[in-house]
Short mmCIF file of C-alpha atoms in Angstrom, two decimals:
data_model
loop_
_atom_site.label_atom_id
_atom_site.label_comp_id
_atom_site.label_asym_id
_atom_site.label_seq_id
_atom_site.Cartn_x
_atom_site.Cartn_y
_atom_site.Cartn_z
CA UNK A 1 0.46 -19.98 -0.63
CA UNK A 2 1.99 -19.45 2.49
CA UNK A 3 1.52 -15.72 2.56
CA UNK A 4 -2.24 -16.51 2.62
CA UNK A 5 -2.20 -19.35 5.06
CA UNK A 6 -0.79 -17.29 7.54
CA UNK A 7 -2.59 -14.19 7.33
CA UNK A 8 -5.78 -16.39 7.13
CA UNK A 9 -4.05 -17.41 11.11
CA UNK A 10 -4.18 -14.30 12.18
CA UNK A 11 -8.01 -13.93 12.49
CA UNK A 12 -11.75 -14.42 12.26
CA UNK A 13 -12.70 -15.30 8.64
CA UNK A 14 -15.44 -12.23 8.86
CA UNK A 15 -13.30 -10.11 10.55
CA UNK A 16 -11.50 -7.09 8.64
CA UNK A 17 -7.61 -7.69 8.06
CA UNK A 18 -5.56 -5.43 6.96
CA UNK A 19 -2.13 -6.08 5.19
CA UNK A 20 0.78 -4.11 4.51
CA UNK A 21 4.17 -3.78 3.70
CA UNK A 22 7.28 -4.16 0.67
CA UNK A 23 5.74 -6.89 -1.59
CA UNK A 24 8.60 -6.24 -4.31
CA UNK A 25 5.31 -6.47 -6.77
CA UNK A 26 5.32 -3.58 -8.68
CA UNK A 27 1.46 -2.62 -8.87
CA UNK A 28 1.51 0.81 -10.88
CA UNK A 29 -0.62 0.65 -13.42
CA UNK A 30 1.61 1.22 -15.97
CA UNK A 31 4.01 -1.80 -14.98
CA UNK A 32 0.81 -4.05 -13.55
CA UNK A 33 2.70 -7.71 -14.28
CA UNK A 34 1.64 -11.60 -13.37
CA UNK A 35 2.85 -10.85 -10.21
CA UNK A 36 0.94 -7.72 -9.33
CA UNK A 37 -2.21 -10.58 -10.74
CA UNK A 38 -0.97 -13.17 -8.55
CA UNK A 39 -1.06 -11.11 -5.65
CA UNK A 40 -4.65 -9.91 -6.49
CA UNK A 41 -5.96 -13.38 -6.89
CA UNK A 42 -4.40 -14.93 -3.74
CA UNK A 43 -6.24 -11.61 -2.11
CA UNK A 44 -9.01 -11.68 -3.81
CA UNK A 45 -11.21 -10.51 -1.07
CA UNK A 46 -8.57 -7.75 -0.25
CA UNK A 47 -8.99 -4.55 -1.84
CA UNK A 48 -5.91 -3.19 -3.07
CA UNK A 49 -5.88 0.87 -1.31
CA UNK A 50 -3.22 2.31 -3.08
CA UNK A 51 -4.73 1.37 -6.51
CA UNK A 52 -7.07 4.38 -7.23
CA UNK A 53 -4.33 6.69 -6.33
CA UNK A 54 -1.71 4.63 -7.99
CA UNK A 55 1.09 6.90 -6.63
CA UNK A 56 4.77 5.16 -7.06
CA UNK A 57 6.23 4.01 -3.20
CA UNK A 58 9.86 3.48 -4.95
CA UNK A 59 10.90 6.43 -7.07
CA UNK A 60 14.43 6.12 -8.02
CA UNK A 61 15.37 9.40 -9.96
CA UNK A 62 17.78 11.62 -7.77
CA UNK A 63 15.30 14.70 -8.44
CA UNK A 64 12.52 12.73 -6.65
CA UNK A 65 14.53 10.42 -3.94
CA UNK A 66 17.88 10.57 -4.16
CA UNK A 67 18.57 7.09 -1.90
CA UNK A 68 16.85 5.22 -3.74
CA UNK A 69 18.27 6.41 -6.65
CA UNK A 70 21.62 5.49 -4.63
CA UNK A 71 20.46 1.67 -4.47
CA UNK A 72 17.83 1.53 -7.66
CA UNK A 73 18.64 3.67 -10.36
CA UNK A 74 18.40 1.36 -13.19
CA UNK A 75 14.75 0.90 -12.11
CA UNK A 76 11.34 2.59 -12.74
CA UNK A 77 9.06 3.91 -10.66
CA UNK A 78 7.50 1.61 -8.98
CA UNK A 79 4.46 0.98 -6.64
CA UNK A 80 5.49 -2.18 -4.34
CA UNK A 81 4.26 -0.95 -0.76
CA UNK A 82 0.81 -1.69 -0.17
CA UNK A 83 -1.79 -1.85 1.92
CA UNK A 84 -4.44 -4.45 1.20
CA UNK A 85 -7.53 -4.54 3.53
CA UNK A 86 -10.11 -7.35 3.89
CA UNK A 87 -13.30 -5.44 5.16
CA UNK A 88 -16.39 -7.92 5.38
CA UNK A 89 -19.95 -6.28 4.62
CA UNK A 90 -20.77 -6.30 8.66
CA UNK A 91 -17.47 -4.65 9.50
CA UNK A 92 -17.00 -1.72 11.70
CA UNK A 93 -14.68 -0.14 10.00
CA UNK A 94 -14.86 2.32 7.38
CA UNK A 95 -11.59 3.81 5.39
CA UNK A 96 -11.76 7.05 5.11
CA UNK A 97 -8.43 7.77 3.68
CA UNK A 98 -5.28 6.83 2.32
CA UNK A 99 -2.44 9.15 1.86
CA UNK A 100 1.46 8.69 0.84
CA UNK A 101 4.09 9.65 3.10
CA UNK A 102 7.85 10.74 3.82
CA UNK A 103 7.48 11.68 0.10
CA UNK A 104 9.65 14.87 1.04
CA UNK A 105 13.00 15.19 2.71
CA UNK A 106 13.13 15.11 6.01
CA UNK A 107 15.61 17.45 8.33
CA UNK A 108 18.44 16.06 9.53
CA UNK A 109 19.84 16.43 13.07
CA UNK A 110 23.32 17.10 11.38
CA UNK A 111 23.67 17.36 8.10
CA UNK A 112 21.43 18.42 5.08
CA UNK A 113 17.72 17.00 4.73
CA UNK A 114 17.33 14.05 3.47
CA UNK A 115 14.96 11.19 3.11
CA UNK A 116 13.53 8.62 5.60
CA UNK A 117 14.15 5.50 3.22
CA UNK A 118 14.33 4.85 -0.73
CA UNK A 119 10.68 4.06 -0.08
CA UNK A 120 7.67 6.65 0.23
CA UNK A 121 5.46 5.53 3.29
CA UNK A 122 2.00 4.46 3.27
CA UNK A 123 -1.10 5.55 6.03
CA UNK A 124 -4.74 4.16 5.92
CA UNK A 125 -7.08 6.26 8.09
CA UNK A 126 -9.90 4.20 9.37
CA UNK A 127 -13.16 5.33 11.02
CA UNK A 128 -14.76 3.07 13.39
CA UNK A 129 -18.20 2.89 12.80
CA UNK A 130 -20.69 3.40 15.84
CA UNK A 131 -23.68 0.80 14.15
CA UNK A 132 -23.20 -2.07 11.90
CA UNK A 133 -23.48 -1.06 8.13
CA UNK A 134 -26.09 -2.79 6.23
CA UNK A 135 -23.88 -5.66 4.07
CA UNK A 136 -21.61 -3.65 1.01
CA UNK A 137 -22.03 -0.31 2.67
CA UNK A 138 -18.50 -1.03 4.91
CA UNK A 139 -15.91 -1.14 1.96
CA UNK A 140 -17.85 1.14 -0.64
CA UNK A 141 -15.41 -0.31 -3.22
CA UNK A 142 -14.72 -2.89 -5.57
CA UNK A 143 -11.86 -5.07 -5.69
CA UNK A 144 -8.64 -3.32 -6.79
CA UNK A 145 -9.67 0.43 -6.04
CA UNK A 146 -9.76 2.24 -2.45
CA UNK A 147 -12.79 2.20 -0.14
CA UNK A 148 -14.61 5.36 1.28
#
């Protein structure tokens, strides 16, 4: 729907995309839903990079996080910050990693550590590549799992 239309506005249709954010789709594979399906066939040229890792962004026990245990503690872990990346075979980009962060407290200019948000943080490193790849080499990954 709409979420497509406008991200197919943003660019070239060959070009690589990447999209991120708080879907509120909970995409751990141990809570995968319609939703988390939904989103995967509306981007079904994305690949999904959190997936492999499948690390929860929303962890809502007071051990782990203890704000958003503060807002969410009747809920599960959850995974619902992503980072979906479109990355056409004659791209020239390459990921080379994708790593979770603020997943510790942070210190606090006054007052004890604590933690940036009742989110963890995502970060995709990419590699710009200095020749075209030859076409599947760019992604090396399948829909739903991590490239690299």
């Amino acid at each position: 729907g709409e979420l497509r239309e406008a991200v197919d506005g943003l660019g070239a249709a060959d070009g690589p995309v990447l999209l991120c954010g708080d879907m509120n789709i909970d995409g751990l594979s141990t809570n995968q839903d319609d939703e988390y399906r939904q989103l995967m066939d509306v981007f079904s040229d994305f690949v999904d990079l959190g997936a492999e890792a499948d690390q929860p962004t929303m962890c809502p026990d007071e051990e782990i996080n203890e704000l958003a245990h503060r807002y969410w503690s009747a809920e599960p872990n959850q995974r619902i910050d992503y980072l979906l990346f479109r990355n056409p075979p004659a791209s020239w980009l390459r990921v080379e990693s994708v790593t979770r962060l603020f997943d510790e407290r942070l210190a606090a200019h006054d007052g004890p550590p604590t933690f940036a948000s009742d989110h963890f943080g995502l970060a995709v490193k990419l590699e710009v590549l200095d020749e075209q790849p030859a076409a599947g080499l760019a992604t090396g990954a399948s829909k739903g799992s991590p490239a690299g």
